[in-house]
Amino acid sequence: MWQAFRSGTVYDLSSGDRTVDDPHGGHAWGPERSVRARIVCWLLLDGPPALAGRVSALKLVGVQITDLLDLAGGTVVPYVEMKACRFEKEILLPEARFTTVRLVDCSIPRLEAARVHTEGDLHLPRCRFHNGIRMTDAQIGTDLLLNQAVVHRDRRGRSIMADGLTVGQDLQAEMLQAHGELSLRGAKIGVSLSLRGSRLANPEGRRALNAPQLTVERSLYLTPAGLGNPVLTSGTTPARGTRVQPFECLGGIRLDDGRFGDAVDLEQACFVMEHDQELSLRRIQTPELRFLGRRPERGRVVLSGARIVNLVDMAASWPGPGGLAMGGFAYENLVPRRSFPLARRLDWLAAATPEYNPEPYERLATVLRNSGEDADAREVLLAKQRRRRETLPLAGKLWGYVQDWTVAYGYRPGRAAVWMTVLWAVSAVAFAHADHPPLKGGGEHPEWNASLFALDLLLPVIDLGQDGYWRLHGSWQWAASALIILGWILATTVAAGATRLLRRS
């Protein structure tokens, strides 16, 4: 191993039998495959110089590291790569500095790497961690890879504790299996964060992914990964026809106050939550939210205060009444995937507002109007008035029903013309048979015209020169009074609707 380090070559102690060499299997490895952790630390911290023309590096395959590997606070210059190795005890790397570290397909009791610093990559693909990972405030110069890793919970119920983590480029954790809370509070990712095909589970806690104030310069992917041979963890979306494994989360997700430069992609994501758990996207900011996952059977989806430019969604992805909250949710464009008729969109609003709230209706109407769908915008505002009517006292409800039946709160002004035409025709025919002696004699009255008289009663404010010159008796007087009242009702509702249209609200 000493000579391999000086020449930068691989030191391989594997037997050639894949079953025996499996670091996660049950076959014991004897002393012939064991190396003391102290020797490894000695090589990395104060090893011999490289051979002439070579670069020193520690490259181990199939080695069992005994005792505690403690590099805390150290500065490691050589390149480090260990494949299919077993570690007898945890690895301690707090405040250590590396160039690049690659641990591939290793069995590790626990990784303690708080405030670790790497100039290059930190690769941990296909490794198994039996008591969690701690990378609080770690700084990774380029990429952090956790593809196909299996991480079990620690004593506090966390699988990966990476609050304050900084990654210069990508954080890829595709096909990751995390049995405990994955914590990324305040983490900063320089390019993208990919959890394609991962399975996060925290049945004993409230959240499986806890990442408030997460900053991702490009996109967050909670999407499927392709299942090929090998597994397609390439950081890209699988091609059509590829067998895939979707992202699954057993427990709540918290992404509050997150900032995502390109998108948050939830295509085909599966969320299994209890009634008190949430998929919380409060106050996130991103140009695009792709809400295309499976509908959660329990729990809530919370979008309160989120600010989105494009909302790409499907009707089948949203939860039902009581399962959605989006007060103050701002979006500029709707990009529905598959069929999403207006009636389903109104059900979406109703599910988000178990108690009446006008803001979501006004937001949807504004978005529809800005996209040129004025008729749909009026239907949304009409639905808002009908929801509001249910909160009013009895008198207000009755008045609301009158406005709805007559001119639909002014959002269907064609109804007013129909009602007024019908009332005018019926009353004109009726008043043609009425006894109508003049109020003044001597010819100080116009010639009787039943049609103009009915229209003069029906139209408030406008004087057509018929009303006020004739005396009606009995039921005709009541009929004229009713026609005046109906005229005022129609006029006020039409005026209210015209005001709304002029104000474009």
Short mmCIF file of C-alpha atoms in Angstrom, two decimals:
data_model
loop_
_atom_site.label_atom_id
_atom_site.label_comp_id
_atom_site.label_asym_id
_atom_site.label_seq_id
_atom_site.Cartn_x
_atom_site.Cartn_y
_atom_site.Cartn_z
CA MET A 1 0.00 0.00 0.00
CA TRP A 2 2.93 2.29 0.81
CA GLN A 3 4.44 1.79 -2.67
CA ALA A 4 1.05 2.09 -4.35
CA PHE A 5 0.55 5.43 -2.61
CA ARG A 6 3.93 6.73 -3.85
CA SER A 7 3.19 5.68 -7.42
CA GLY A 8 -0.49 6.70 -7.36
CA THR A 9 -1.65 3.19 -8.35
CA VAL A 10 -4.51 1.07 -7.03
CA TYR A 11 -3.99 -1.16 -3.99
CA ASP A 12 -6.48 -3.99 -4.50
CA LEU A 13 -7.16 -6.66 -1.86
CA SER A 14 -10.34 -8.07 -3.40
CA SER A 15 -10.62 -11.84 -3.88
CA GLY A 16 -12.31 -11.87 -7.27
CA ASP A 17 -15.47 -13.48 -5.87
CA ARG A 18 -18.27 -10.92 -6.16
CA THR A 19 -20.25 -12.43 -3.30
CA VAL A 20 -17.29 -12.45 -0.90
CA ASP A 21 -16.11 -9.03 -2.01
CA ASP A 22 -19.49 -7.37 -1.42
CA PRO A 23 -18.73 -4.88 1.38
CA HIS A 24 -22.39 -4.94 2.44
CA GLY A 25 -22.68 -8.73 2.52
CA GLY A 26 -22.32 -11.13 5.42
CA HIS A 27 -18.96 -12.68 4.52
CA ALA A 28 -16.22 -11.88 7.02
CA TRP A 29 -12.96 -10.44 5.76
CA GLY A 30 -9.82 -11.76 7.46
CA PRO A 31 -6.71 -9.87 8.61
CA GLU A 32 -5.13 -10.33 5.19
CA ARG A 33 -7.58 -7.69 3.91
CA SER A 34 -7.32 -5.34 6.90
CA VAL A 35 -5.46 -2.05 7.17
CA ARG A 36 -5.21 0.00 10.33
CA ALA A 37 -6.89 3.41 10.15
CA ARG A 38 -3.81 4.99 11.73
CA ILE A 39 -1.68 3.96 8.75
CA VAL A 40 -4.21 5.43 6.33
CA CYS A 41 -4.18 8.71 8.29
CA TRP A 42 -0.36 8.71 8.30
CA LEU A 43 -0.23 8.31 4.52
CA LEU A 44 -2.78 11.07 3.90
CA LEU A 45 -1.43 13.60 6.39
CA ASP A 46 2.32 12.98 6.27
CA GLY A 47 2.97 10.36 3.63
CA PRO A 48 6.17 9.70 1.70
CA PRO A 49 6.97 11.73 -1.41
CA ALA A 50 5.80 10.52 -4.77
CA LEU A 51 8.09 8.57 -7.04
CA ALA A 52 9.82 10.51 -9.77
CA GLY A 53 7.34 11.43 -12.47
CA ARG A 54 4.34 10.20 -10.47
CA VAL A 55 1.62 11.82 -8.34
CA SER A 56 0.93 10.30 -4.95
CA ALA A 57 -2.64 9.17 -4.34
CA LEU A 58 -4.48 6.74 -2.06
CA LYS A 59 -6.52 4.32 -4.16
CA LEU A 60 -7.89 1.31 -2.27
CA VAL A 61 -10.16 -1.51 -3.45
CA GLY A 62 -11.64 -4.24 -1.26
CA VAL A 63 -9.83 -3.12 1.90
CA GLN A 64 -11.17 -3.32 5.45
CA ILE A 65 -10.20 -0.26 7.52
CA THR A 66 -10.00 -1.17 11.20
CA ASP A 67 -10.34 1.21 14.15
CA LEU A 68 -11.38 4.87 13.91
CA LEU A 69 -10.39 6.85 10.82
CA ASP A 70 -9.82 10.30 12.30
CA LEU A 71 -8.72 13.12 9.98
CA ALA A 72 -10.47 15.93 11.91
CA GLY A 73 -8.85 19.29 11.28
CA GLY A 74 -6.24 17.85 8.95
CA THR A 75 -5.16 18.99 5.50
CA VAL A 76 -5.06 16.19 2.95
CA VAL A 77 -3.35 17.02 -0.32
CA PRO A 78 -3.29 13.60 -2.11
CA TYR A 79 -6.23 12.41 -4.14
CA VAL A 80 -8.37 9.89 -2.16
CA GLU A 81 -10.39 7.09 -3.75
CA MET A 82 -11.73 3.99 -1.99
CA LYS A 83 -13.95 1.45 -3.71
CA ALA A 84 -15.85 -1.48 -2.18
CA CYS A 85 -14.18 -0.97 1.20
CA ARG A 86 -15.41 -1.68 4.70
CA PHE A 87 -14.93 0.66 7.62
CA GLU A 88 -15.02 -0.89 11.06
CA LYS A 89 -15.84 2.40 12.79
CA GLU A 90 -17.05 5.84 11.78
CA ILE A 91 -15.08 8.30 9.67
CA LEU A 92 -14.24 11.63 11.32
CA LEU A 93 -13.59 14.53 8.93
CA PRO A 94 -14.73 17.69 10.83
CA GLU A 95 -12.94 20.80 9.57
CA ALA A 96 -10.64 18.72 7.38
CA ARG A 97 -9.51 20.02 3.99
CA PHE A 98 -9.25 17.85 0.85
CA THR A 99 -8.76 18.21 -2.86
CA THR A 100 -11.10 15.42 -4.04
CA VAL A 101 -12.55 12.48 -2.09
CA ARG A 102 -14.28 9.50 -3.68
CA LEU A 103 -15.77 6.73 -1.53
CA VAL A 104 -17.63 4.38 -3.86
CA ASP A 105 -19.76 1.41 -2.77
CA CYS A 106 -18.33 1.39 0.76
CA SER A 107 -19.85 0.24 4.04
CA ILE A 108 -19.49 3.03 6.61
CA PRO A 109 -20.94 3.09 10.15
CA ARG A 110 -21.18 6.91 10.15
CA LEU A 111 -19.62 9.90 8.41
CA GLU A 112 -18.87 12.95 10.55
CA ALA A 113 -17.89 15.75 8.19
CA ALA A 114 -19.09 19.01 9.70
CA ARG A 115 -17.36 22.03 8.13
CA VAL A 116 -15.30 19.80 5.85
CA HIS A 117 -13.83 21.63 2.86
CA THR A 118 -13.02 20.16 -0.55
CA GLU A 119 -11.55 22.00 -3.50
CA GLY A 120 -13.02 19.44 -5.87
CA ASP A 121 -15.68 16.73 -5.61
CA LEU A 122 -17.01 14.70 -2.72
CA HIS A 123 -18.38 11.43 -4.15
CA LEU A 124 -20.27 8.93 -1.99
CA PRO A 125 -22.24 6.87 -4.55
CA ARG A 126 -23.65 3.44 -3.60
CA CYS A 127 -22.26 3.73 -0.07
CA ARG A 128 -24.23 2.54 2.94
CA PHE A 129 -24.19 4.57 6.12
CA HIS A 130 -25.59 2.73 9.12
CA ASN A 131 -25.87 5.70 11.50
CA GLY A 132 -26.27 8.70 9.26
CA ILE A 133 -24.18 11.47 7.74
CA ARG A 134 -23.36 14.85 9.21
CA MET A 135 -22.13 17.56 6.82
CA THR A 136 -23.24 20.71 8.62
CA ASP A 137 -21.68 23.85 7.06
CA ALA A 138 -19.56 21.73 4.73
CA GLN A 139 -18.10 23.42 1.63
CA ILE A 140 -17.83 21.29 -1.51
CA GLY A 141 -15.89 22.98 -4.30
CA THR A 142 -17.59 21.30 -7.26
CA ASP A 143 -20.00 18.31 -7.06
CA LEU A 144 -21.48 16.30 -4.20
CA LEU A 145 -22.65 12.84 -5.30
CA LEU A 146 -24.89 10.57 -3.23
CA ASN A 147 -26.38 8.52 -6.06
CA GLN A 148 -27.82 5.16 -4.94
CA ALA A 149 -26.54 5.67 -1.40
CA VAL A 150 -28.42 4.10 1.52
CA VAL A 151 -28.43 6.20 4.67
CA HIS A 152 -30.02 5.04 7.93
CA ARG A 153 -31.09 7.31 10.75
CA ASP A 154 -28.88 8.44 13.60
CA ARG A 155 -29.86 8.74 17.26
CA ARG A 156 -31.75 11.97 16.55
CA GLY A 157 -33.78 10.48 13.73
CA ARG A 158 -31.83 12.18 10.92
CA SER A 159 -30.33 10.39 7.96
CA ILE A 160 -28.36 13.32 6.51
CA MET A 161 -27.69 16.45 8.52
CA ALA A 162 -26.42 19.05 6.04
CA ASP A 163 -27.66 22.42 7.31
CA GLY A 164 -25.66 25.29 5.85
CA LEU A 165 -24.09 23.05 3.19
CA THR A 166 -22.51 24.83 0.23
CA VAL A 167 -21.96 23.00 -3.07
CA GLY A 168 -20.21 24.79 -5.91
CA GLN A 169 -21.97 22.92 -8.70
CA ASP A 170 -24.43 19.98 -8.56
CA LEU A 171 -25.76 18.00 -5.66
CA GLN A 172 -26.86 14.67 -7.13
CA ALA A 173 -28.65 12.28 -4.81
CA GLU A 174 -30.48 10.19 -7.37
CA MET A 175 -31.93 6.83 -6.28
CA LEU A 176 -30.97 7.76 -2.72
CA GLN A 177 -32.61 5.81 0.11
CA ALA A 178 -32.80 7.92 3.25
CA HIS A 179 -34.33 6.33 6.35
CA GLY A 180 -34.72 9.42 8.51
CA GLU A 181 -34.93 13.18 8.07
CA LEU A 182 -32.85 14.70 5.27
CA SER A 183 -32.02 18.18 6.55
CA LEU A 184 -30.76 20.90 4.18
CA ARG A 185 -31.67 24.04 6.12
CA GLY A 186 -30.09 27.08 4.52
CA ALA A 187 -28.08 25.01 2.04
CA LYS A 188 -26.76 26.65 -1.15
CA ILE A 189 -26.39 24.69 -4.39
CA GLY A 190 -24.47 26.33 -7.22
CA VAL A 191 -26.26 24.58 -10.10
CA SER A 192 -28.98 21.92 -9.57
CA LEU A 193 -30.23 19.62 -6.82
CA SER A 194 -31.39 16.27 -8.16
CA LEU A 195 -33.33 13.73 -6.10
CA ARG A 196 -34.54 11.80 -9.12
CA GLY A 197 -35.92 8.39 -8.19
CA SER A 198 -35.01 8.80 -4.52
CA ARG A 199 -37.00 7.37 -1.63
CA LEU A 200 -37.11 9.46 1.51
CA ALA A 201 -38.81 7.97 4.56
CA ASN A 202 -39.16 9.24 8.09
CA PRO A 203 -42.07 7.31 9.61
CA GLU A 204 -41.05 8.25 13.15
CA GLY A 205 -40.79 12.01 12.50
CA ARG A 206 -42.81 14.81 10.96
CA ARG A 207 -40.67 15.55 7.89
CA ALA A 208 -38.66 13.42 5.51
CA LEU A 209 -37.12 16.45 3.76
CA ASN A 210 -36.52 19.57 5.82
CA ALA A 211 -34.98 22.30 3.64
CA PRO A 212 -36.22 25.80 4.50
CA GLN A 213 -34.29 28.71 3.00
CA LEU A 214 -32.72 26.41 0.43
CA THR A 215 -31.05 28.20 -2.48
CA VAL A 216 -30.62 26.37 -5.81
CA GLU A 217 -29.26 28.43 -8.67
CA ARG A 218 -30.92 26.24 -11.32
CA SER A 219 -33.52 23.53 -10.64
CA LEU A 220 -34.74 21.18 -7.95
CA TYR A 221 -35.72 17.77 -9.38
CA LEU A 222 -38.09 15.51 -7.44
CA THR A 223 -38.74 13.41 -10.54
CA PRO A 224 -38.27 9.83 -11.83
CA ALA A 225 -34.94 8.17 -12.56
CA GLY A 226 -34.44 5.66 -15.33
CA LEU A 227 -34.02 2.01 -14.36
CA GLY A 228 -31.50 0.55 -16.74
CA ASN A 229 -28.40 -1.59 -16.48
CA PRO A 230 -26.63 0.28 -15.04
CA VAL A 231 -29.15 2.56 -13.36
CA LEU A 232 -29.39 5.81 -15.30
CA THR A 233 -28.32 8.39 -12.74
CA SER A 234 -26.91 10.78 -15.28
CA GLY A 235 -28.63 13.94 -14.07
CA THR A 236 -31.07 13.94 -17.01
CA THR A 237 -34.74 13.12 -17.38
CA PRO A 238 -35.24 9.55 -18.69
CA ALA A 239 -36.23 9.19 -22.32
CA ARG A 240 -39.78 8.23 -23.20
CA GLY A 241 -40.32 4.48 -22.90
CA THR A 242 -37.63 4.00 -20.25
CA ARG A 243 -38.69 2.09 -17.14
CA VAL A 244 -38.50 4.57 -14.30
CA GLN A 245 -38.62 4.81 -10.54
CA PRO A 246 -40.47 7.90 -9.32
CA PHE A 247 -39.44 10.10 -6.44
CA GLU A 248 -41.22 8.89 -3.28
CA CYS A 249 -41.47 10.65 0.05
CA LEU A 250 -42.92 9.05 3.17
CA GLY A 251 -43.38 12.04 5.44
CA GLY A 252 -43.66 15.80 5.11
CA ILE A 253 -41.53 18.14 2.98
CA ARG A 254 -40.56 21.68 3.96
CA LEU A 255 -39.12 24.01 1.32
CA ASP A 256 -40.26 27.29 2.89
CA ASP A 257 -38.58 30.51 1.73
CA GLY A 258 -36.58 28.62 -0.91
CA ARG A 259 -35.09 30.30 -3.97
CA PHE A 260 -34.84 28.31 -7.21
CA GLY A 261 -33.35 29.95 -10.30
CA ASP A 262 -35.08 27.85 -12.98
CA ALA A 263 -37.74 25.46 -11.67
CA VAL A 264 -39.10 23.16 -9.01
CA ASP A 265 -40.02 19.94 -10.82
CA LEU A 266 -42.40 17.48 -9.10
CA GLU A 267 -43.30 15.35 -12.12
CA GLN A 268 -44.70 11.94 -11.08
CA ALA A 269 -43.59 12.58 -7.49
CA CYS A 270 -45.39 10.49 -4.87
CA PHE A 271 -46.09 12.01 -1.44
CA VAL A 272 -47.36 9.77 1.36
CA MET A 273 -48.23 11.90 4.35
CA GLU A 274 -50.26 11.71 7.53
CA HIS A 275 -53.07 14.16 8.21
CA ASP A 276 -50.82 16.50 10.22
CA GLN A 277 -48.00 16.57 7.64
CA GLU A 278 -47.46 19.01 4.79
CA LEU A 279 -45.80 19.52 1.45
CA SER A 280 -44.89 23.06 2.41
CA LEU A 281 -43.85 25.50 -0.33
CA ARG A 282 -44.51 28.67 1.66
CA ARG A 283 -42.99 31.81 0.16
CA ILE A 284 -40.82 29.99 -2.37
CA GLN A 285 -39.70 31.93 -5.43
CA THR A 286 -39.08 30.26 -8.77
CA PRO A 287 -39.78 30.99 -12.45
CA GLU A 288 -41.59 27.66 -12.85
CA LEU A 289 -43.36 25.19 -10.59
CA ARG A 290 -44.17 21.86 -12.27
CA PHE A 291 -46.83 20.40 -9.99
CA LEU A 292 -47.32 17.15 -11.91
CA GLY A 293 -47.08 14.51 -9.18
CA ARG A 294 -49.61 12.10 -7.79
CA ARG A 295 -52.43 13.51 -5.68
CA PRO A 296 -51.62 13.14 -1.96
CA GLU A 297 -54.25 11.06 -0.22
CA ARG A 298 -53.63 12.76 3.14
CA GLY A 299 -51.85 15.82 4.47
CA ARG A 300 -51.82 19.29 2.95
CA VAL A 301 -50.12 21.13 0.11
CA VAL A 302 -49.29 24.68 1.22
CA LEU A 303 -48.39 27.39 -1.30
CA SER A 304 -49.12 30.43 0.86
CA GLY A 305 -47.05 33.43 -0.16
CA ALA A 306 -45.26 31.59 -2.98
CA ARG A 307 -44.32 33.62 -6.05
CA ILE A 308 -44.28 31.74 -9.37
CA VAL A 309 -44.10 32.88 -12.98
CA ASN A 310 -45.32 29.71 -14.74
CA LEU A 311 -47.52 27.19 -12.95
CA VAL A 312 -47.44 23.90 -14.87
CA ASP A 313 -49.99 21.54 -13.36
CA MET A 314 -52.56 18.80 -13.86
CA ALA A 315 -56.06 18.59 -12.42
CA ALA A 316 -55.31 15.10 -11.10
CA SER A 317 -52.32 16.30 -9.07
CA TRP A 318 -54.06 18.66 -6.66
CA PRO A 319 -55.57 17.46 -3.37
CA GLY A 320 -59.25 17.86 -2.55
CA PRO A 321 -61.03 20.21 -0.12
CA GLY A 322 -59.07 20.84 3.04
CA GLY A 323 -55.85 19.59 1.50
CA LEU A 324 -54.71 22.79 -0.20
CA ALA A 325 -53.79 26.26 1.10
CA MET A 326 -52.63 29.10 -1.14
CA GLY A 327 -53.39 32.42 0.49
CA GLY A 328 -51.19 35.05 -1.13
CA PHE A 329 -50.04 32.59 -3.82
CA ALA A 330 -48.95 34.68 -6.81
CA TYR A 331 -48.51 33.25 -10.31
CA GLU A 332 -48.48 34.92 -13.71
CA ASN A 333 -49.20 32.16 -16.23
CA LEU A 334 -51.09 28.87 -16.17
CA VAL A 335 -49.70 26.05 -18.31
CA PRO A 336 -52.07 23.10 -17.74
CA ARG A 337 -50.90 19.62 -18.69
CA ARG A 338 -53.67 17.52 -20.24
CA SER A 339 -57.30 18.60 -19.82
CA PHE A 340 -57.94 21.17 -17.10
CA PRO A 341 -61.39 22.72 -17.78
CA LEU A 342 -62.54 25.86 -16.01
CA ALA A 343 -64.98 23.92 -13.83
CA ARG A 344 -62.09 21.85 -12.43
CA ARG A 345 -60.06 25.03 -11.95
CA LEU A 346 -62.92 26.48 -9.88
CA ASP A 347 -62.97 23.27 -7.81
CA TRP A 348 -59.23 23.87 -7.30
CA LEU A 349 -59.98 27.29 -5.86
CA ALA A 350 -62.79 25.95 -3.69
CA ALA A 351 -60.47 23.27 -2.28
CA ALA A 352 -57.98 25.98 -1.31
CA THR A 353 -60.58 28.20 0.37
CA PRO A 354 -62.74 26.21 2.81
CA GLU A 355 -63.55 29.65 4.23
CA TYR A 356 -64.33 32.38 1.71
CA ASN A 357 -61.27 34.32 0.53
CA PRO A 358 -61.58 36.60 -2.53
CA GLU A 359 -57.85 36.83 -3.29
CA PRO A 360 -57.37 33.42 -5.05
CA TYR A 361 -60.39 34.12 -7.29
CA GLU A 362 -59.14 37.59 -8.21
CA ARG A 363 -55.66 36.23 -8.92
CA LEU A 364 -57.02 33.54 -11.27
CA ALA A 365 -59.28 36.04 -13.02
CA THR A 366 -56.33 38.40 -13.58
CA VAL A 367 -54.18 35.60 -15.02
CA LEU A 368 -56.97 34.48 -17.36
CA ARG A 369 -57.68 38.02 -18.50
CA ASN A 370 -54.00 38.70 -19.17
CA SER A 371 -53.92 35.59 -21.37
CA GLY A 372 -56.93 36.85 -23.36
CA GLU A 373 -59.58 34.60 -21.81
CA ASP A 374 -62.03 37.33 -20.73
CA ALA A 375 -65.08 35.06 -20.70
CA ASP A 376 -63.39 32.60 -18.33
CA ALA A 377 -62.24 35.50 -16.15
CA ARG A 378 -65.85 36.68 -15.78
CA GLU A 379 -66.93 33.15 -14.84
CA VAL A 380 -64.28 33.09 -12.09
CA LEU A 381 -65.47 36.42 -10.70
CA LEU A 382 -69.06 35.19 -10.82
CA ALA A 383 -68.02 32.12 -8.82
CA LYS A 384 -66.35 34.48 -6.32
CA GLN A 385 -69.62 36.38 -5.82
CA ARG A 386 -71.53 33.15 -5.32
CA ARG A 387 -69.00 32.01 -2.68
CA ARG A 388 -69.28 35.42 -0.99
CA ARG A 389 -73.08 35.19 -0.96
CA GLU A 390 -72.90 32.15 1.34
CA THR A 391 -71.21 34.30 4.02
CA LEU A 392 -73.89 37.02 4.02
CA PRO A 393 -76.94 37.34 6.32
CA LEU A 394 -80.35 36.31 5.04
CA ALA A 395 -81.23 39.66 3.49
CA GLY A 396 -77.89 39.81 1.70
CA LYS A 397 -78.34 36.27 0.42
CA LEU A 398 -81.79 37.07 -0.97
CA TRP A 399 -80.48 40.15 -2.71
CA GLY A 400 -77.60 38.11 -4.04
CA TYR A 401 -79.93 35.49 -5.47
CA VAL A 402 -81.91 38.24 -7.21
CA GLN A 403 -78.75 39.62 -8.80
CA ASP A 404 -77.62 36.13 -9.78
CA TRP A 405 -80.92 35.15 -11.36
CA THR A 406 -81.33 38.42 -13.22
CA VAL A 407 -77.94 39.51 -14.56
CA ALA A 408 -75.48 37.12 -12.84
CA TYR A 409 -74.02 39.96 -10.77
CA GLY A 410 -73.42 41.94 -13.93
CA TYR A 411 -71.02 39.40 -15.42
CA ARG A 412 -73.64 38.28 -17.95
CA PRO A 413 -75.14 41.62 -19.07
CA GLY A 414 -77.07 39.97 -21.88
CA ARG A 415 -79.52 38.69 -19.31
CA ALA A 416 -80.57 42.26 -18.41
CA ALA A 417 -81.59 43.01 -21.99
CA VAL A 418 -83.64 39.81 -22.11
CA TRP A 419 -85.41 40.55 -18.80
CA MET A 420 -86.12 44.16 -19.70
CA THR A 421 -87.42 43.20 -23.13
CA VAL A 422 -89.73 40.58 -21.64
CA LEU A 423 -90.99 42.94 -18.91
CA TRP A 424 -91.52 45.75 -21.40
CA ALA A 425 -93.46 43.56 -23.84
CA VAL A 426 -95.69 42.03 -21.13
CA SER A 427 -96.37 45.36 -19.43
CA ALA A 428 -97.04 47.14 -22.75
CA VAL A 429 -99.68 44.56 -23.67
CA ALA A 430 -101.18 44.75 -20.15
CA PHE A 431 -101.30 48.57 -19.94
CA ALA A 432 -103.01 48.68 -23.34
CA HIS A 433 -106.12 47.39 -21.52
CA ALA A 434 -105.78 49.62 -18.46
CA ASP A 435 -108.15 52.45 -17.55
CA HIS A 436 -105.99 55.59 -17.64
CA PRO A 437 -107.83 58.87 -17.06
CA PRO A 438 -105.54 61.91 -17.28
CA LEU A 439 -104.48 63.73 -14.13
CA LYS A 440 -105.20 67.13 -15.73
CA GLY A 441 -107.87 68.12 -18.14
CA GLY A 442 -107.80 70.63 -20.95
CA GLY A 443 -105.50 68.58 -23.14
CA GLU A 444 -102.43 69.10 -20.94
CA HIS A 445 -101.24 65.56 -21.51
CA PRO A 446 -99.60 63.64 -24.34
CA GLU A 447 -101.39 61.08 -26.42
CA TRP A 448 -101.68 57.74 -24.58
CA ASN A 449 -99.13 55.19 -25.68
CA ALA A 450 -99.08 51.97 -23.64
CA SER A 451 -95.63 50.91 -24.94
CA LEU A 452 -93.97 54.24 -24.07
CA PHE A 453 -95.76 54.35 -20.72
CA ALA A 454 -94.41 50.87 -19.79
CA LEU A 455 -90.91 51.81 -20.93
CA ASP A 456 -91.07 55.09 -18.95
CA LEU A 457 -91.87 53.12 -15.79
CA LEU A 458 -89.20 50.49 -16.46
CA LEU A 459 -86.30 52.88 -17.12
CA PRO A 460 -85.35 54.86 -14.00
CA VAL A 461 -84.13 58.47 -14.31
CA ILE A 462 -85.01 58.68 -18.03
CA ASP A 463 -88.28 60.60 -18.69
CA LEU A 464 -90.13 59.64 -21.88
CA GLY A 465 -93.09 61.99 -21.25
CA GLN A 466 -95.70 59.40 -20.25
CA ASP A 467 -95.31 58.75 -16.53
CA GLY A 468 -96.93 61.44 -14.38
CA TYR A 469 -99.78 62.29 -16.74
CA TRP A 470 -102.11 59.33 -16.17
CA ARG A 471 -104.01 58.05 -13.16
CA LEU A 472 -104.09 54.28 -12.58
CA HIS A 473 -106.48 52.58 -10.17
CA GLY A 474 -106.46 49.37 -8.14
CA SER A 475 -104.30 46.51 -9.36
CA TRP A 476 -102.92 48.63 -12.23
CA GLN A 477 -101.36 50.94 -9.69
CA TRP A 478 -99.68 47.96 -8.00
CA ALA A 479 -98.49 46.67 -11.35
CA ALA A 480 -96.91 50.03 -12.19
CA SER A 481 -95.17 50.13 -8.79
CA ALA A 482 -93.81 46.60 -9.30
CA LEU A 483 -92.52 47.55 -12.74
CA ILE A 484 -90.69 50.57 -11.30
CA ILE A 485 -89.06 48.42 -8.59
CA LEU A 486 -87.98 45.80 -11.12
CA GLY A 487 -86.56 48.52 -13.33
CA TRP A 488 -84.43 49.85 -10.49
CA ILE A 489 -83.20 46.36 -9.63
CA LEU A 490 -82.18 45.67 -13.20
CA ALA A 491 -80.58 49.10 -13.60
CA THR A 492 -78.52 48.88 -10.40
CA THR A 493 -77.25 45.39 -11.13
CA VAL A 494 -76.31 46.36 -14.69
CA ALA A 495 -74.54 49.47 -13.38
CA ALA A 496 -72.63 47.35 -10.83
CA GLY A 497 -71.59 44.92 -13.53
CA ALA A 498 -70.50 47.71 -15.86
CA THR A 499 -68.44 49.24 -13.06
CA ARG A 500 -66.69 45.92 -12.46
CA LEU A 501 -65.89 45.53 -16.14
CA LEU A 502 -64.59 49.09 -16.42
CA ARG A 503 -62.39 48.60 -13.36
CA ARG A 504 -61.28 45.17 -14.78
CA SER A 505 -61.58 43.50 -11.40
#
